[in-house]
Short mmCIF file of C-alpha atoms in Angstrom, two decimals:
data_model
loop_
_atom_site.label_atom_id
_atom_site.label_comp_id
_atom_site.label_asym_id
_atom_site.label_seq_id
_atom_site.Cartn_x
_atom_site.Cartn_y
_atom_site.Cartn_z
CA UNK A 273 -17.76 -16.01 57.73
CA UNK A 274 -15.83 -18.97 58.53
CA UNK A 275 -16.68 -22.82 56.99
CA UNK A 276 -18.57 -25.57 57.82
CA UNK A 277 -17.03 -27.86 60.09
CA UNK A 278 -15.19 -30.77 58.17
CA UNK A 279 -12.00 -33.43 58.62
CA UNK A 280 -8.63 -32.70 57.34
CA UNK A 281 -5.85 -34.84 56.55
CA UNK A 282 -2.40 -33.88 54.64
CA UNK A 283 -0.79 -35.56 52.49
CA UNK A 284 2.83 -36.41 51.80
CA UNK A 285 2.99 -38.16 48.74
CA UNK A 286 0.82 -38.23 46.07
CA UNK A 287 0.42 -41.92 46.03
CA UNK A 288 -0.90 -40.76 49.54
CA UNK A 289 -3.31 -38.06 48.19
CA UNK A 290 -4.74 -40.23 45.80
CA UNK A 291 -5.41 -43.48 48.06
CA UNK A 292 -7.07 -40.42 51.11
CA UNK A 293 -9.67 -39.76 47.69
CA UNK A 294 -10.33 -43.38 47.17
CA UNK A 295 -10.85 -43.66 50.65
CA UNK A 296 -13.07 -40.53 51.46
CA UNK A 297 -14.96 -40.49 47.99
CA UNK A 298 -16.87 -37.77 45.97
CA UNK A 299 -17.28 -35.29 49.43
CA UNK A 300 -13.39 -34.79 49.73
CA UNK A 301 -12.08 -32.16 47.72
CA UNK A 302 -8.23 -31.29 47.27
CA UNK A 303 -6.40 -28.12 49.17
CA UNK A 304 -3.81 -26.62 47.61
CA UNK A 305 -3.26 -22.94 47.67
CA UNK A 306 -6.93 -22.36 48.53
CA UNK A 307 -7.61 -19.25 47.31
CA UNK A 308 -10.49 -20.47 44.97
CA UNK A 309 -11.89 -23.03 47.60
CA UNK A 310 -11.62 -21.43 51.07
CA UNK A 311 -13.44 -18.14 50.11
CA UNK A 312 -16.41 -20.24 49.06
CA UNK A 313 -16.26 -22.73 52.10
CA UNK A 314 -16.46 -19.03 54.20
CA UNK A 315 -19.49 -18.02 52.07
CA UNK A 316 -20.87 -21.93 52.39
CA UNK A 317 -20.54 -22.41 48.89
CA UNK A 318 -18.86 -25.44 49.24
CA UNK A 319 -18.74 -27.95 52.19
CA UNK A 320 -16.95 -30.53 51.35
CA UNK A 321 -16.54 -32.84 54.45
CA UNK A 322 -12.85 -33.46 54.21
CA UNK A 323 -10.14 -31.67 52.95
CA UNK A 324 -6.98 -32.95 51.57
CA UNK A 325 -3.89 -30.90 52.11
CA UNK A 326 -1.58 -31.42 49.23
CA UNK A 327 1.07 -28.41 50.04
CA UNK A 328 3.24 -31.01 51.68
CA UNK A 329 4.17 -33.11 48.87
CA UNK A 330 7.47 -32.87 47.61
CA UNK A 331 8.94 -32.95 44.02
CA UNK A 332 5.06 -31.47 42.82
CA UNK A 333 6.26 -27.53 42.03
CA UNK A 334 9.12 -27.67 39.19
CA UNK A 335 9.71 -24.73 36.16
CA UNK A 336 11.87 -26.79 33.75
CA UNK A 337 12.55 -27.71 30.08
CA UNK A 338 12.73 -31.12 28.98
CA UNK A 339 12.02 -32.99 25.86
CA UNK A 340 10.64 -30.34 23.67
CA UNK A 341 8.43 -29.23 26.43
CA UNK A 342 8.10 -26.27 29.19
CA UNK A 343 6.49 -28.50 32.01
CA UNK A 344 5.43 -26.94 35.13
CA UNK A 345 4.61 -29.04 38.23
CA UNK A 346 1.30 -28.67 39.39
CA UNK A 347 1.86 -26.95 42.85
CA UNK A 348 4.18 -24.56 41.58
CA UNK A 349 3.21 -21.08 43.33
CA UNK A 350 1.76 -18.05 40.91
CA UNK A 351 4.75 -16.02 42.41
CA UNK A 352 6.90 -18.70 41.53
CA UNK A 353 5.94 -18.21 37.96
CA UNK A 354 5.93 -14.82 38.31
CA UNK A 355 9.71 -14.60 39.15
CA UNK A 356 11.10 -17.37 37.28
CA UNK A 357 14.01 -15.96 34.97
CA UNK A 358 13.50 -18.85 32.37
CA UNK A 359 9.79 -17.76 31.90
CA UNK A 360 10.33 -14.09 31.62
CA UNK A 361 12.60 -14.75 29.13
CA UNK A 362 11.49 -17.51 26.96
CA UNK A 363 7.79 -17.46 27.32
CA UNK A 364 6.28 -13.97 27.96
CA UNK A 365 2.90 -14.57 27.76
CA UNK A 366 3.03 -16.14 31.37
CA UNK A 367 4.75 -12.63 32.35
CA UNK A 368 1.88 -11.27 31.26
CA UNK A 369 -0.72 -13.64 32.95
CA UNK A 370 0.63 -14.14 36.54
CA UNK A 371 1.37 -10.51 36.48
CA UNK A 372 -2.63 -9.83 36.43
CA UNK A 373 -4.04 -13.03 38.87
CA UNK A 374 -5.21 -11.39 41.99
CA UNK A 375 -3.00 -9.56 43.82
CA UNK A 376 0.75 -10.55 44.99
CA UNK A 377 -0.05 -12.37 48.64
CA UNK A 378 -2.95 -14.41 46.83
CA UNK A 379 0.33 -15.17 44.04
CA UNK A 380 2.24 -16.44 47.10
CA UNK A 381 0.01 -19.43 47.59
CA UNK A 382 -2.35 -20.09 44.65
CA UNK A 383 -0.99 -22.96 42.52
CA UNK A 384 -1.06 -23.17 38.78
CA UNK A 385 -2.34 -26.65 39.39
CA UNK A 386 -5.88 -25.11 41.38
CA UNK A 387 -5.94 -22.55 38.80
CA UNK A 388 -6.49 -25.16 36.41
CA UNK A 389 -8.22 -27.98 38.18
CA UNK A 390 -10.84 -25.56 39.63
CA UNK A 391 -12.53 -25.53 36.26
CA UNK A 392 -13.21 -22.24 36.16
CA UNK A 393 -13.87 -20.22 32.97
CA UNK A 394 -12.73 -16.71 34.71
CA UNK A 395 -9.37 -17.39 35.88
CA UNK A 396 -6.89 -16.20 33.62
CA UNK A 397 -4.43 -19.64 33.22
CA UNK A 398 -7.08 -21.46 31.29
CA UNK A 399 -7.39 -19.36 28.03
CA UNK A 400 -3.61 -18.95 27.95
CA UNK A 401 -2.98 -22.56 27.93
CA UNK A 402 -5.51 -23.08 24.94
CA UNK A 403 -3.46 -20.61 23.00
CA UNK A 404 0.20 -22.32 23.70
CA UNK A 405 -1.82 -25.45 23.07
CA UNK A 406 -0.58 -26.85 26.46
CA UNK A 407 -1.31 -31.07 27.50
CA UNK A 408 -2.08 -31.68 31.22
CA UNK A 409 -1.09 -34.58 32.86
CA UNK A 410 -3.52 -36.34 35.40
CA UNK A 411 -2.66 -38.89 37.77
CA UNK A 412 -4.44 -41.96 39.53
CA UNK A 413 -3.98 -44.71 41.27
CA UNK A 414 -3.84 -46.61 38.37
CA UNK A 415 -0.86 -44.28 36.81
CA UNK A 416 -0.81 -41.10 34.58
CA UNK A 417 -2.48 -39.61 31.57
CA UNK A 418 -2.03 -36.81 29.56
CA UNK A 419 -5.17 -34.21 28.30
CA UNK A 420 -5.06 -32.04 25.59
CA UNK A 421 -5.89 -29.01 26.57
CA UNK A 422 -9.09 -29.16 23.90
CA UNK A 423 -10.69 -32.26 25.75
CA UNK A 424 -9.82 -30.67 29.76
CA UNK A 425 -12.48 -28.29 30.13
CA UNK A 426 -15.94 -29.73 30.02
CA UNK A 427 -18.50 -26.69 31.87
CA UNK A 428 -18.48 -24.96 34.61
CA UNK A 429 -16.41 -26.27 37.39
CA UNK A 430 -15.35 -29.13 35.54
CA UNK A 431 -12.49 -30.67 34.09
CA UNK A 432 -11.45 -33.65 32.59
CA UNK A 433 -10.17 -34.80 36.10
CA UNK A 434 -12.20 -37.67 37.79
CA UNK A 435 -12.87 -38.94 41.30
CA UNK A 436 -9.84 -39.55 42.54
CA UNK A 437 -7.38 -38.22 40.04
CA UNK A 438 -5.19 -35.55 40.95
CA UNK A 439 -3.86 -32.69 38.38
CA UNK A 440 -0.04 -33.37 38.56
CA UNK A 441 1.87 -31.64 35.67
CA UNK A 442 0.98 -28.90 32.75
CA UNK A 443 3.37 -29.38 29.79
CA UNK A 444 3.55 -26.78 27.26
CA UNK A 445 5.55 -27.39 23.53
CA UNK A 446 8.26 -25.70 22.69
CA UNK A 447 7.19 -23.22 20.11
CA UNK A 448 8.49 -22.39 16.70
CA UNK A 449 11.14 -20.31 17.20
CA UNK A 450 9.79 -17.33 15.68
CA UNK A 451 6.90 -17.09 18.11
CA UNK A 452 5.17 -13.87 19.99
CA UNK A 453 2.97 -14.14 22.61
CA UNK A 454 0.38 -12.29 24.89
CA UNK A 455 -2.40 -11.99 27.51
CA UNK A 456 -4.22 -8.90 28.87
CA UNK A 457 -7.46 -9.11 30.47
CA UNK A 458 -9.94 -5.87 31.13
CA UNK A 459 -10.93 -5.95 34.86
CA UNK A 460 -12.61 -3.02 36.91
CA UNK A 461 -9.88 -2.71 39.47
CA UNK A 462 -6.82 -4.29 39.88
CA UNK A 463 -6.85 -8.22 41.60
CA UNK A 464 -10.56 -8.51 39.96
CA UNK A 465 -11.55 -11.17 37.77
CA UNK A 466 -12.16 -10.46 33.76
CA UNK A 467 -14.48 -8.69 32.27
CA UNK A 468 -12.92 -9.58 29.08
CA UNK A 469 -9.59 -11.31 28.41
CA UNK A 470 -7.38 -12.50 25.31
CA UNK A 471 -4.56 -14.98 24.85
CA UNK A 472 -2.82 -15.12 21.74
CA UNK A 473 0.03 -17.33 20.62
CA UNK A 474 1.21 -16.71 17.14
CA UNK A 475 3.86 -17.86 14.79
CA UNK A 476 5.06 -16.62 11.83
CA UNK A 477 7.83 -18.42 9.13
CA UNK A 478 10.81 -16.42 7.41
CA UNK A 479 8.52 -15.40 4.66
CA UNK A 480 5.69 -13.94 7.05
CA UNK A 481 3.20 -16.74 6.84
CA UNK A 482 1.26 -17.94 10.01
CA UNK A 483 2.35 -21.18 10.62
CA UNK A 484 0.51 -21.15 14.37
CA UNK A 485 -2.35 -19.40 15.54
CA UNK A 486 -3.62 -19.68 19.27
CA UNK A 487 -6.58 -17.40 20.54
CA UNK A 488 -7.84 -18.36 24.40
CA UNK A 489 -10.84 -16.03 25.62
CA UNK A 490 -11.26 -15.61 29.65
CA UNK A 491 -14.91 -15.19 30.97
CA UNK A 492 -16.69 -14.73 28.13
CA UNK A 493 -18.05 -18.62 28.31
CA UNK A 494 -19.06 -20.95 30.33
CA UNK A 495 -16.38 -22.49 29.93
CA UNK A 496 -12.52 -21.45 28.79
CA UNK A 497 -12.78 -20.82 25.10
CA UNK A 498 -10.75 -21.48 21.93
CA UNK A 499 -11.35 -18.86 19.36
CA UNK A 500 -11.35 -21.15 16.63
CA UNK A 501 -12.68 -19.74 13.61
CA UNK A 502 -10.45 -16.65 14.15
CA UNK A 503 -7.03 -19.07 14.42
CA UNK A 504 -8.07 -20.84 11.01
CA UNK A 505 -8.40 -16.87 9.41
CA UNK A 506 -5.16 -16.73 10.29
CA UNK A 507 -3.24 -19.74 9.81
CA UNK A 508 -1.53 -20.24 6.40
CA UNK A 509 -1.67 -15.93 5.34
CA UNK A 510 0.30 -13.42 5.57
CA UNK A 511 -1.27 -11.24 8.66
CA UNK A 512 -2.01 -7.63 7.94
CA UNK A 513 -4.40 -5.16 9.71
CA UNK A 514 -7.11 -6.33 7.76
CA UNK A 515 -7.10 -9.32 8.28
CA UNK A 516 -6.84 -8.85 12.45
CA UNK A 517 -9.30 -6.98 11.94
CA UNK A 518 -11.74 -9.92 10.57
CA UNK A 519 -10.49 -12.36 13.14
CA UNK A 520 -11.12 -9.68 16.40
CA UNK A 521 -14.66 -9.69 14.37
CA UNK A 522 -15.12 -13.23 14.75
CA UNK A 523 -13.91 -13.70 18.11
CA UNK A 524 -16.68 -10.99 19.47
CA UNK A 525 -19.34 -12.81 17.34
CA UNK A 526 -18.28 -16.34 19.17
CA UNK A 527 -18.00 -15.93 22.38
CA UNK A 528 -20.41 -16.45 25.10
CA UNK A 529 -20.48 -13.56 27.58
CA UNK A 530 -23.18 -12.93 29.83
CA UNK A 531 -24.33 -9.38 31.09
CA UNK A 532 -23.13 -8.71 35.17
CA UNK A 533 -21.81 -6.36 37.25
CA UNK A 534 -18.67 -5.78 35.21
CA UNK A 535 -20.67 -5.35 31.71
CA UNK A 536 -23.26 -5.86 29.43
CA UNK A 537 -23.26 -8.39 26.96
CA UNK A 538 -22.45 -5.98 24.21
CA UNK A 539 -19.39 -4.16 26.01
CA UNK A 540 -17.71 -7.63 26.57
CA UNK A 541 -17.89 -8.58 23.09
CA UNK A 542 -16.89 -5.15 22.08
CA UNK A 543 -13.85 -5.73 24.65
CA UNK A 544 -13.03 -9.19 23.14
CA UNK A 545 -12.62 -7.46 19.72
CA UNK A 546 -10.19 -4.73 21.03
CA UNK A 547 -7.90 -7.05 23.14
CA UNK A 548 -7.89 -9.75 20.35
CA UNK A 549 -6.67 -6.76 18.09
CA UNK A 550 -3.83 -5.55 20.46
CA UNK A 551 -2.96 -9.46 21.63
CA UNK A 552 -1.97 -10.30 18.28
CA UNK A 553 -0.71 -7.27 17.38
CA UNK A 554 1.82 -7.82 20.20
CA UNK A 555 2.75 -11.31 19.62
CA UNK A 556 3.63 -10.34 16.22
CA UNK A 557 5.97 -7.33 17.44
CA UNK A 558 7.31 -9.81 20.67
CA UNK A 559 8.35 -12.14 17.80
CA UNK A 560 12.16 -11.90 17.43
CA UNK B 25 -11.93 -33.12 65.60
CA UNK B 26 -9.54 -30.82 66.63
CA UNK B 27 -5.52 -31.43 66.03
CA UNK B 28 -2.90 -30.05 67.55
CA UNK B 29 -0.62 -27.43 65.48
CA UNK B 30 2.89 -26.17 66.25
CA UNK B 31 3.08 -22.57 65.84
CA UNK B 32 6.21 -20.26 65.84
CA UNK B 33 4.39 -16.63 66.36
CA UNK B 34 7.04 -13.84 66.28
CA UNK B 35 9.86 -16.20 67.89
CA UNK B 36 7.76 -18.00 70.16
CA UNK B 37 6.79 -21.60 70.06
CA UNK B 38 2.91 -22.35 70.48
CA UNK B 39 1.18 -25.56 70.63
CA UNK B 40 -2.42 -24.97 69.67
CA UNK B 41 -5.47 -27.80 69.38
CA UNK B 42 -7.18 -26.18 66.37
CA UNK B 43 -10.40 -27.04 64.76
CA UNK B 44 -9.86 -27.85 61.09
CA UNK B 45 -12.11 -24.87 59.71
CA UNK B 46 -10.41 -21.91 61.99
CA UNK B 47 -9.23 -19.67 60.04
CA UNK B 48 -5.09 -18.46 60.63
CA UNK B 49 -6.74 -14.62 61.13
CA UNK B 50 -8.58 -16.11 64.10
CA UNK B 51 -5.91 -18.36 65.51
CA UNK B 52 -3.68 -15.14 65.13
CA UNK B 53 -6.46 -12.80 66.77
CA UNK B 54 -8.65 -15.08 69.39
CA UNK B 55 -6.01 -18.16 70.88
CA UNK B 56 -2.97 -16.13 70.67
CA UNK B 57 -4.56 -12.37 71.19
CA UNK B 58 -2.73 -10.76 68.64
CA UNK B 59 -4.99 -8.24 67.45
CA UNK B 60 -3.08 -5.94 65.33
CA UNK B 61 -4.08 -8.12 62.36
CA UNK B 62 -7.17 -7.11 61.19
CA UNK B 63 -10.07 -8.80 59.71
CA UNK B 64 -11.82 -6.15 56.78
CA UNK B 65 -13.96 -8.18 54.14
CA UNK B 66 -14.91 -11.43 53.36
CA UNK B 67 -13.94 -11.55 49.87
CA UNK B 68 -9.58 -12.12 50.32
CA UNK B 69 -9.83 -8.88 48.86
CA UNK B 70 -8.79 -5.82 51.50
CA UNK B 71 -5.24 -7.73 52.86
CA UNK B 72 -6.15 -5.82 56.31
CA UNK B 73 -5.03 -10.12 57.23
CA UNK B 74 -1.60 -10.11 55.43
CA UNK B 75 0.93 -11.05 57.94
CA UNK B 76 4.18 -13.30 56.78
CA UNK B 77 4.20 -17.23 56.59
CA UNK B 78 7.59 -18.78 56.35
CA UNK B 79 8.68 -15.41 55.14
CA UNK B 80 5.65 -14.97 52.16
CA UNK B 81 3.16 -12.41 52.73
CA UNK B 82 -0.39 -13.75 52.83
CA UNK B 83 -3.87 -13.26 53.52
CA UNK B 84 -4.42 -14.98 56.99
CA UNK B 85 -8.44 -14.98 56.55
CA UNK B 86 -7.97 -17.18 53.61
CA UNK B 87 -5.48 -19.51 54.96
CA UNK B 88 -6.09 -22.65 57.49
CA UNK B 89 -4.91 -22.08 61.06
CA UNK B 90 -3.52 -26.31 60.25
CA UNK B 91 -1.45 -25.00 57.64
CA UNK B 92 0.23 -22.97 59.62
CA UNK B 93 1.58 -26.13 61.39
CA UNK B 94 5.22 -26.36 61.59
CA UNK B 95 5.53 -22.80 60.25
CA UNK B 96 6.66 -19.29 61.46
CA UNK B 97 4.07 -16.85 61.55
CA UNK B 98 5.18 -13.03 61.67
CA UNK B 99 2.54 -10.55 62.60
CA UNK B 100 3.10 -6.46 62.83
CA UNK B 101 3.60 -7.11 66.68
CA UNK B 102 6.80 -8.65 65.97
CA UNK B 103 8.36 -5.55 63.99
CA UNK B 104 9.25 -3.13 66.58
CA UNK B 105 12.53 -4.09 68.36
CA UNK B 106 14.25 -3.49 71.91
CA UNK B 107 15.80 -1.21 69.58
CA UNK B 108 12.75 0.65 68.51
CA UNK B 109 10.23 0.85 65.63
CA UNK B 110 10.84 -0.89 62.35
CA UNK B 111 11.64 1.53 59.49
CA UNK B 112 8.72 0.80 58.08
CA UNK B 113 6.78 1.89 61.08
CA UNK B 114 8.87 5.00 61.22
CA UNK B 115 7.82 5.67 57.50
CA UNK B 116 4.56 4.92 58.35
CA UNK B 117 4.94 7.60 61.40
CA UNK B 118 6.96 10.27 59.96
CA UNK B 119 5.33 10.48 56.62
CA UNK B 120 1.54 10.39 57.55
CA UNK B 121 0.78 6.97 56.24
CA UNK B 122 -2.39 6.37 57.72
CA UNK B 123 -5.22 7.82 59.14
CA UNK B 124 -7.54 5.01 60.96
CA UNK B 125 -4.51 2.87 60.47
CA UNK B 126 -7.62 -0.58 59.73
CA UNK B 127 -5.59 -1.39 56.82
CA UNK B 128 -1.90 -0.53 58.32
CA UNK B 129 -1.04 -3.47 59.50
CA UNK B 130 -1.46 -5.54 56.63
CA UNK B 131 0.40 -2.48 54.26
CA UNK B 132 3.00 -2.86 56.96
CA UNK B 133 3.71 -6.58 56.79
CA UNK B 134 3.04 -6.62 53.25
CA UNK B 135 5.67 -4.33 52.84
CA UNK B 136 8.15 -6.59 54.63
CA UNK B 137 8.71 -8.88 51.77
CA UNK B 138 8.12 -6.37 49.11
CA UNK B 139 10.98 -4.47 50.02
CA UNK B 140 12.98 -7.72 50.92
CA UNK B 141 12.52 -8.84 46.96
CA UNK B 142 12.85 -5.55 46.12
CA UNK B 143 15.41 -3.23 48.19
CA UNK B 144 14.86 -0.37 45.95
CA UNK B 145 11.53 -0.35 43.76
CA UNK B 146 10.41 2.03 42.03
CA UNK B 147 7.21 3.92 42.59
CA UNK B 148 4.94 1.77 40.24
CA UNK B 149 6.76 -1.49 41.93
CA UNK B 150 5.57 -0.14 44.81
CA UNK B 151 1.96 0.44 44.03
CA UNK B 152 1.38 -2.92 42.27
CA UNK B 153 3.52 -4.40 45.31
CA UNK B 154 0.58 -2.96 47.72
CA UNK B 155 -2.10 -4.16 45.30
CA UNK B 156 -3.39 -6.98 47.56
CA UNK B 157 -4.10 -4.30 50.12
CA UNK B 158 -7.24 -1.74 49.90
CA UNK B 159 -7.03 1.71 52.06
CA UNK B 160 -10.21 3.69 52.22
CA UNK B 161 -8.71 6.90 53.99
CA UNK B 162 -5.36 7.98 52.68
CA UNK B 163 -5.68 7.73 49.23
CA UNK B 164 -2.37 5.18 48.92
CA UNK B 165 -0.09 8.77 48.02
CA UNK B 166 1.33 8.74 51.57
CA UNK B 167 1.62 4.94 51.89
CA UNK B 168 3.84 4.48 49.15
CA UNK B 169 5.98 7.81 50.18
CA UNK B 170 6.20 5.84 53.78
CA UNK B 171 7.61 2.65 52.00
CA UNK B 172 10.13 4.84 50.00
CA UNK B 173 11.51 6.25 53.16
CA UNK B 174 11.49 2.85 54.61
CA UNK B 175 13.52 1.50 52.02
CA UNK B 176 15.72 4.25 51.56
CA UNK B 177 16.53 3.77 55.87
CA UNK B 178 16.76 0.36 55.12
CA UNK B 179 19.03 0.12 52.21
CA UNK B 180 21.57 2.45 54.63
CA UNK B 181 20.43 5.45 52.58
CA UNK B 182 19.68 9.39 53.09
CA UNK B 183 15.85 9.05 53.91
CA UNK B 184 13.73 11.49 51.41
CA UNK B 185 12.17 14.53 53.05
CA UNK B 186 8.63 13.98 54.63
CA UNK B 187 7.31 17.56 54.82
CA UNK B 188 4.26 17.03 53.22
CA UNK B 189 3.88 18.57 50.13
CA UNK B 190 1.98 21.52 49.30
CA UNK B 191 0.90 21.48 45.45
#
């Protein structure tokens, strides 16, 4: 169907975006690539009464390394991501993810920004930035903060962003250099959402020992979840099959996953075991 | 209230007054009457809308017709030339590629800027290229052999044979 009827106004700075919030409140809601908020204004699942089009402002979608850090500008496309040479090379596990969001035309305008901000514990950015441990910078009128990504996601559909804050920047740390990582999700056909999916980041020191263990589940919580007790298993030992084993074990027993149309409880646990398995195996073998 | 959007549709200027909430499909389909894009779920999911923005294939149902404000739109109207039908079209033709043809006009302009990222892709290129775009007749076998022999045309190449191919 089509939305309800509402007010739009774009942006072209974000000093601009931010003072349109102030000025239209709690019922304005931010339009980026759109592809998580227009399909539920056409179902009338949202009606917010203004929208504010942020695709205009320059200087927000960057791929770059500076200071020890990956940082990624907010409005910086999926396919951008997808393409970028520097992130095919140096950071594989967002080959992995972009390659599996929706489907490529959706990838030409959905931001990493709105993957983020939307809040959302079955889109597939969220769990990989809890296993690269990335920090998210938020700005307001009054200036900028930065989030760990530990204290962003509060439930469903929200973040750590307030009323009138705008998600500007995701900054990810430079790993150890002898770092693998991964992300696969399960989904019933290709471009659906997970029925089960795994993000590992793991690094290893010269004498095998796990200095850094990251494990991000997809939509098997309510909201994006660190598989923490399985990270500690690992950190500080020498990983063997046995001990993958125990933390696959764990992360089934600690995640959250509710029975639908893509699985029973049971088969997305059993699913969070297997891809936690093959995710760290393959971090381990990507590590060079 | 409505605004007024500037709209380059296949090399022609438009100036629209739009409704925020109208959708791109219907600005595309209802003001300008261009009704080869089609409209086939209400989910993003089919691509039956994909037509090119600025050169990116998207889904038109799930985009603003006020984004597409100072923008060219391309929509499968616009392939065919004084010359004649766009390769792709002529793969589409030649090698069977459709049967209701619903979902051929988004394969079609989807297919534009896969084959402009990627002159020569390879067959699973070209099924993950098309995976934005759902076909409930032909099975997808006969698309993709339609984009090869578009690509091959279009990369100045012998075209492979389209007899079909009895297994």
């Amino acid at each position: 169907m089509i939305p309800e009827t509402f007010e739009y106004s774009k942006a072209s700075t974000v000093n601009e975006a931010l003072q349109m919030m102030k000025d239209y409140g709690d019922e304005a809601k931010i339009l980026a690539g759109g592809h998580s908020l227009i399909p539920m204004m056409k179902l009338r699942f949202a009606s917010p009464s203004h929208l504010i089009d942020i695709n205009g402002i320059k200087g927000l979608a960057y791929i770059k390394e500076e200071d020890s850090y990956l940082k990624i500008g907010a409005l910086t496309r999926e396919a951008e991501l997808e393409h970028s040479k520097l992130i095919q090379n140096s950071y594989p596990i967002f080959k992995d993810v972009t390659k599996l969001i929706a489907d490529p035309q959706v990838r030409n305008m959905g931001t990493i920004g709105g993957n983020l901000a939307h809040g959302d514990a079955a889109n597939d950015h969220p769990a990989v930035m809890i296993a690269i441990r990335a920090e998210i910078e938020i700005t307001g009128l009054k200036g900028n903060r930065i989030v760990p990504i530990d204290e962003f996601f509060f439930g469903f559909y929200m973040t750590a962003i307030q009323e009138g804050e705008l998600l500007t920047e995701i900054r990810i740390p430079t790993p150890h250099p002898r770092t693998g990582s991964a992300y696969h999700k399960i989904e019933r056909k290709v471009g659906d959402y997970a029925t089960a999916g795994v993000a590992v980041q793991i690094s290893l020191d010269e004498n095998g020992i796990c200095r850094y263990a990251g494990i991000g589940l997809t939509n098997v919580n309510t909201k994006p979840m660190r598989a923490t007790r399985s990270e500690e298993l690992l950190l500080g030992q020498e990983i063997n099959q046995a001990l993958i084993d125990q933390a696959a074990q764990l992360a089934s027993e600690d995640c959250n996953p509710s029975s639908d149309l893509r699985g029973s409880e049971d088969f997305k646990r059993y699913l969070v075991g297997v891809l936690v398995k093959r995710m760290i195996n393959k971090s381990i073998e990507r590590i060079k | 209230m409505k605004k007024e959007i500037n709209v380059k549709v296949n090399g022609t200027e438009h100036k629209i007054m739009v409704e925020p909430r109208e959708l791109l499909v219907h600005l595309i389909r209802e003001n300008l009457n261009l009704t080869g894009t089609h409209i086939g779920c209400d989910t993003t999911s089919c691509g039956a809308c994909t037509i090119l923005l600025d050169g990116k294939s998207v889904k038109s149902c799930t985009i603003l017709a006020v984004q597409a404000d100072g923008k060219e739109v391309s929509t499968v109207e616009g392939l065919a030339t004084a010359e004649g039908l766009h390769p792709l079209q002529e793969g589409f033709h030649l090698n069977h590629g459709l049967h209701c043809g619903f979902c051929t006009p988004g394969m079609l302009m989807r297919s534009v800027e896969l084959l402009k990222n990627n002159p020569h892709p390879t067959e699973e290129e070209i099924r993950w290229g098309i995976s934005g775009n759902l076909c409930r007749c032909t099975g997808y076998n006969n698309i993709v052999k339609s984009i090869q022999y578009a690509a091959a045309k279009m990369r100045g190449e012998q075209t492979p044979s389209t007899e079909p191919e009895f297994v």
